[in-house]
Amino acid sequence: MILGNSEIKRLIEDKKLIEEHEEKNIQGAGVDFRARTFYRPSGDTKVHKESRTLPEISEISGDTVSIKPNELILVETIEKVNMPSDIAARILPRSTLCRCGVYLLTAFVDPGFSGRLTVGLKNMSNHSFELEKGARIMQVMFEKTEGDTVDYDGRYQGGKVV
C-alpha cells in the first residue's frame, strides 16, 4: 500500500521519516527530493559474488553541474530518510528529467535504512543538461510492508555515497 499525504506527514512528525525536507514538496502520494551534492565516478569497477570494486568519486564543485551527452554523475539528496522497520520506499524520476532525456538510476530503499539517498543521473540526450543544487530531481514513494522484515545493515547505511 502506497502511503498518502496525511500518513507521510504523520510519519515525518512521529518518526522523523524525512529530515531537511520542504513541506511544499510533499505531494499526494510521495515527496520530491532535491539535489545536494554532485559526484563524478571514475575508474574500473566490478561486482563479483564475493567482492566488489566501486568507482572512485570526486565531488563536483559549484552550484550547478553540466552533464555532457552520455555522461553519468552521482547525486546525493538534501533530504535524509529514517526508514521505520515497516516502511520501504521506491524512487521515481520527476517527469521533467524524462522530458530532458535524463535517466535517473535508482534502487529500493529498505526498511531500517537511514541517511541521504544517492542516485545516478545519466544524460541520454545529444545535448548538455545543466542541474542546479536544490533542484527537485525525484519523487520518493513510501510503502507499508507486510509480515516480518529485517532492517537494512549494508555498506551504505548512514548515507555513504560509495
mmCIF file with all atom_site columns, C-alpha atoms in Angstrom, residues 86-160:
data_model
loop_
_atom_site.group_PDB
_atom_site.id
_atom_site.type_symbol
_atom_site.label_atom_id
_atom_site.label_alt_id
_atom_site.label_comp_id
_atom_site.label_asym_id
_atom_site.label_entity_id
_atom_site.label_seq_id
_atom_site.pdbx_PDB_ins_code
_atom_site.Cartn_x
_atom_site.Cartn_y
_atom_site.Cartn_z
_atom_site.occupancy
_atom_site.B_iso_or_equiv
_atom_site.pdbx_formal_charge
_atom_site.auth_seq_id
_atom_site.auth_comp_id
_atom_site.auth_asym_id
_atom_site.auth_atom_id
_atom_site.pdbx_PDB_model_num
ATOM 1  C CA . ASP A 1 86  ? 7.637  -1.491 8.469   1.00 0.00 ? 86  ASP A CA 1
ATOM 2  C CA . ILE A 1 87  ? 8.180  1.054  5.649   1.00 0.00 ? 87  ILE A CA 1
ATOM 3  C CA . ALA A 1 88  ? 10.073 0.726  2.347   1.00 0.00 ? 88  ALA A CA 1
ATOM 4  C CA . ALA A 1 89  ? 10.402 3.256  -0.479  1.00 0.00 ? 89  ALA A CA 1
ATOM 5  C CA . ARG A 1 90  ? 10.675 3.408  -4.261  1.00 0.00 ? 90  ARG A CA 1
ATOM 6  C CA . ILE A 1 91  ? 12.382 6.226  -6.118  1.00 0.00 ? 91  ILE A CA 1
ATOM 7  C CA . LEU A 1 92  ? 10.958 7.580  -9.361  1.00 0.00 ? 92  LEU A CA 1
ATOM 8  C CA . PRO A 1 93  ? 12.281 10.318 -11.653 1.00 0.00 ? 93  PRO A CA 1
ATOM 9  C CA . ARG A 1 94  ? 10.411 13.586 -11.941 1.00 0.00 ? 94  ARG A CA 1
ATOM 10 C CA . SER A 1 95  ? 8.889  13.763 -15.403 1.00 0.00 ? 95  SER A CA 1
ATOM 11 C CA . THR A 1 96  ? 10.892 16.900 -16.219 1.00 0.00 ? 96  THR A CA 1
ATOM 12 C CA . LEU A 1 97  ? 14.063 14.781 -16.250 1.00 0.00 ? 97  LEU A CA 1
ATOM 13 C CA . CYS A 1 98  ? 12.459 12.365 -18.710 1.00 0.00 ? 98  CYS A CA 1
ATOM 14 C CA . ARG A 1 99  ? 11.468 15.243 -20.979 1.00 0.00 ? 99  ARG A CA 1
ATOM 15 C CA . CYS A 1 100 ? 15.101 16.416 -20.950 1.00 0.00 ? 100 CYS A CA 1
ATOM 16 C CA . GLY A 1 101 ? 16.436 12.988 -21.894 1.00 0.00 ? 101 GLY A CA 1
ATOM 17 C CA . VAL A 1 102 ? 17.999 12.379 -18.490 1.00 0.00 ? 102 VAL A CA 1
ATOM 18 C CA . TYR A 1 103 ? 17.666 8.936  -16.930 1.00 0.00 ? 103 TYR A CA 1
ATOM 19 C CA . LEU A 1 104 ? 17.533 8.510  -13.147 1.00 0.00 ? 104 LEU A CA 1
ATOM 20 C CA . LEU A 1 105 ? 19.256 5.347  -11.870 1.00 0.00 ? 105 LEU A CA 1
ATOM 21 C CA . THR A 1 106 ? 17.756 4.310  -8.554  1.00 0.00 ? 106 THR A CA 1
ATOM 22 C CA . ALA A 1 107 ? 17.474 1.470  -6.080  1.00 0.00 ? 107 ALA A CA 1
ATOM 23 C CA . PHE A 1 108 ? 14.973 0.285  -3.490  1.00 0.00 ? 108 PHE A CA 1
ATOM 24 C CA . VAL A 1 109 ? 15.104 1.927  -0.046  1.00 0.00 ? 109 VAL A CA 1
ATOM 25 C CA . ASP A 1 110 ? 14.935 -0.860 2.533   1.00 0.00 ? 110 ASP A CA 1
ATOM 26 C CA . PRO A 1 111 ? 13.234 -0.766 5.923   1.00 0.00 ? 111 PRO A CA 1
ATOM 27 C CA . GLY A 1 112 ? 15.712 0.380  8.565   1.00 0.00 ? 112 GLY A CA 1
ATOM 28 C CA . PHE A 1 113 ? 17.853 2.439  6.182   1.00 0.00 ? 113 PHE A CA 1
ATOM 29 C CA . SER A 1 114 ? 18.911 5.844  7.493   1.00 0.00 ? 114 SER A CA 1
ATOM 30 C CA . GLY A 1 115 ? 20.758 8.532  5.567   1.00 0.00 ? 115 GLY A CA 1
ATOM 31 C CA . ARG A 1 116 ? 20.767 10.682 2.465   1.00 0.00 ? 116 ARG A CA 1
ATOM 32 C CA . LEU A 1 117 ? 19.923 8.943  -0.793  1.00 0.00 ? 117 LEU A CA 1
ATOM 33 C CA . THR A 1 118 ? 22.371 8.707  -3.687  1.00 0.00 ? 118 THR A CA 1
ATOM 34 C CA . VAL A 1 119 ? 21.178 8.171  -7.250  1.00 0.00 ? 119 VAL A CA 1
ATOM 35 C CA . GLY A 1 120 ? 22.767 8.160  -10.663 1.00 0.00 ? 120 GLY A CA 1
ATOM 36 C CA . LEU A 1 121 ? 21.857 10.653 -13.393 1.00 0.00 ? 121 LEU A CA 1
ATOM 37 C CA . LYS A 1 122 ? 22.725 9.724  -16.962 1.00 0.00 ? 122 LYS A CA 1
ATOM 38 C CA . ASN A 1 123 ? 22.286 12.172 -19.799 1.00 0.00 ? 123 ASN A CA 1
ATOM 39 C CA . MET A 1 124 ? 20.796 10.071 -22.595 1.00 0.00 ? 124 MET A CA 1
ATOM 40 C CA . SER A 1 125 ? 20.239 13.071 -24.892 1.00 0.00 ? 125 SER A CA 1
ATOM 41 C CA . ASN A 1 126 ? 22.514 14.532 -27.551 1.00 0.00 ? 126 ASN A CA 1
ATOM 42 C CA . HIS A 1 127 ? 22.727 17.842 -25.686 1.00 0.00 ? 127 HIS A CA 1
ATOM 43 C CA . SER A 1 128 ? 24.241 19.026 -22.406 1.00 0.00 ? 128 SER A CA 1
ATOM 44 C CA . PHE A 1 129 ? 21.984 19.076 -19.365 1.00 0.00 ? 129 PHE A CA 1
ATOM 45 C CA . GLU A 1 130 ? 22.532 21.559 -16.535 1.00 0.00 ? 130 GLU A CA 1
ATOM 46 C CA . LEU A 1 131 ? 21.406 20.796 -12.988 1.00 0.00 ? 131 LEU A CA 1
ATOM 47 C CA . GLU A 1 132 ? 21.431 23.191 -10.037 1.00 0.00 ? 132 GLU A CA 1
ATOM 48 C CA . LYS A 1 133 ? 21.789 22.269 -6.386  1.00 0.00 ? 133 LYS A CA 1
ATOM 49 C CA . GLY A 1 134 ? 18.387 22.405 -4.706  1.00 0.00 ? 134 GLY A CA 1
ATOM 50 C CA . ALA A 1 135 ? 16.504 21.356 -7.862  1.00 0.00 ? 135 ALA A CA 1
ATOM 51 C CA . ARG A 1 136 ? 13.857 18.653 -7.425  1.00 0.00 ? 136 ARG A CA 1
ATOM 52 C CA . ILE A 1 137 ? 15.031 15.535 -9.257  1.00 0.00 ? 137 ILE A CA 1
ATOM 53 C CA . MET A 1 138 ? 12.984 12.615 -7.931  1.00 0.00 ? 138 MET A CA 1
ATOM 54 C CA . GLN A 1 139 ? 9.869  11.564 -6.101  1.00 0.00 ? 139 GLN A CA 1
ATOM 55 C CA . VAL A 1 140 ? 10.070 9.050  -3.263  1.00 0.00 ? 140 VAL A CA 1
ATOM 56 C CA . MET A 1 141 ? 7.003  6.873  -2.668  1.00 0.00 ? 141 MET A CA 1
ATOM 57 C CA . PHE A 1 142 ? 6.686  5.156  0.708   1.00 0.00 ? 142 PHE A CA 1
ATOM 58 C CA . GLU A 1 143 ? 5.027  1.779  1.125   1.00 0.00 ? 143 GLU A CA 1
ATOM 59 C CA . LYS A 1 144 ? 3.848  -0.213 4.123   1.00 0.00 ? 144 LYS A CA 1
ATOM 60 C CA . THR A 1 145 ? 5.429  -3.665 4.314   1.00 0.00 ? 145 THR A CA 1
ATOM 61 C CA . GLU A 1 146 ? 3.521  -6.733 5.479   1.00 0.00 ? 146 GLU A CA 1
ATOM 62 C CA . GLY A 1 147 ? 4.986  -9.550 7.518   1.00 0.00 ? 147 GLY A CA 1
ATOM 63 C CA . ASP A 1 148 ? 8.342  -9.652 9.229   1.00 0.00 ? 148 ASP A CA 1
ATOM 64 C CA . THR A 1 149 ? 11.169 -7.502 7.899   1.00 0.00 ? 149 THR A CA 1
ATOM 65 C CA . VAL A 1 150 ? 14.871 -7.203 8.574   1.00 0.00 ? 150 VAL A CA 1
ATOM 66 C CA . ASP A 1 151 ? 16.358 -3.740 8.956   1.00 0.00 ? 151 ASP A CA 1
ATOM 67 C CA . TYR A 1 152 ? 18.961 -2.685 6.394   1.00 0.00 ? 152 TYR A CA 1
ATOM 68 C CA . ASP A 1 153 ? 22.523 -3.254 7.616   1.00 0.00 ? 153 ASP A CA 1
ATOM 69 C CA . GLY A 1 154 ? 24.539 -2.759 4.435   1.00 0.00 ? 154 GLY A CA 1
ATOM 70 C CA . ARG A 1 155 ? 27.551 -0.729 3.408   1.00 0.00 ? 155 ARG A CA 1
ATOM 71 C CA . TYR A 1 156 ? 25.539 2.414  2.572   1.00 0.00 ? 156 TYR A CA 1
ATOM 72 C CA . GLN A 1 157 ? 23.867 2.773  5.986   1.00 0.00 ? 157 GLN A CA 1
ATOM 73 C CA . GLY A 1 158 ? 24.160 6.366  7.116   1.00 0.00 ? 158 GLY A CA 1
ATOM 74 C CA . GLY A 1 159 ? 24.046 7.619  3.534   1.00 0.00 ? 159 GLY A CA 1
ATOM 75 C CA . LYS A 1 160 ? 27.547 6.687  2.332   1.00 0.00 ? 160 LYS A CA 1
#
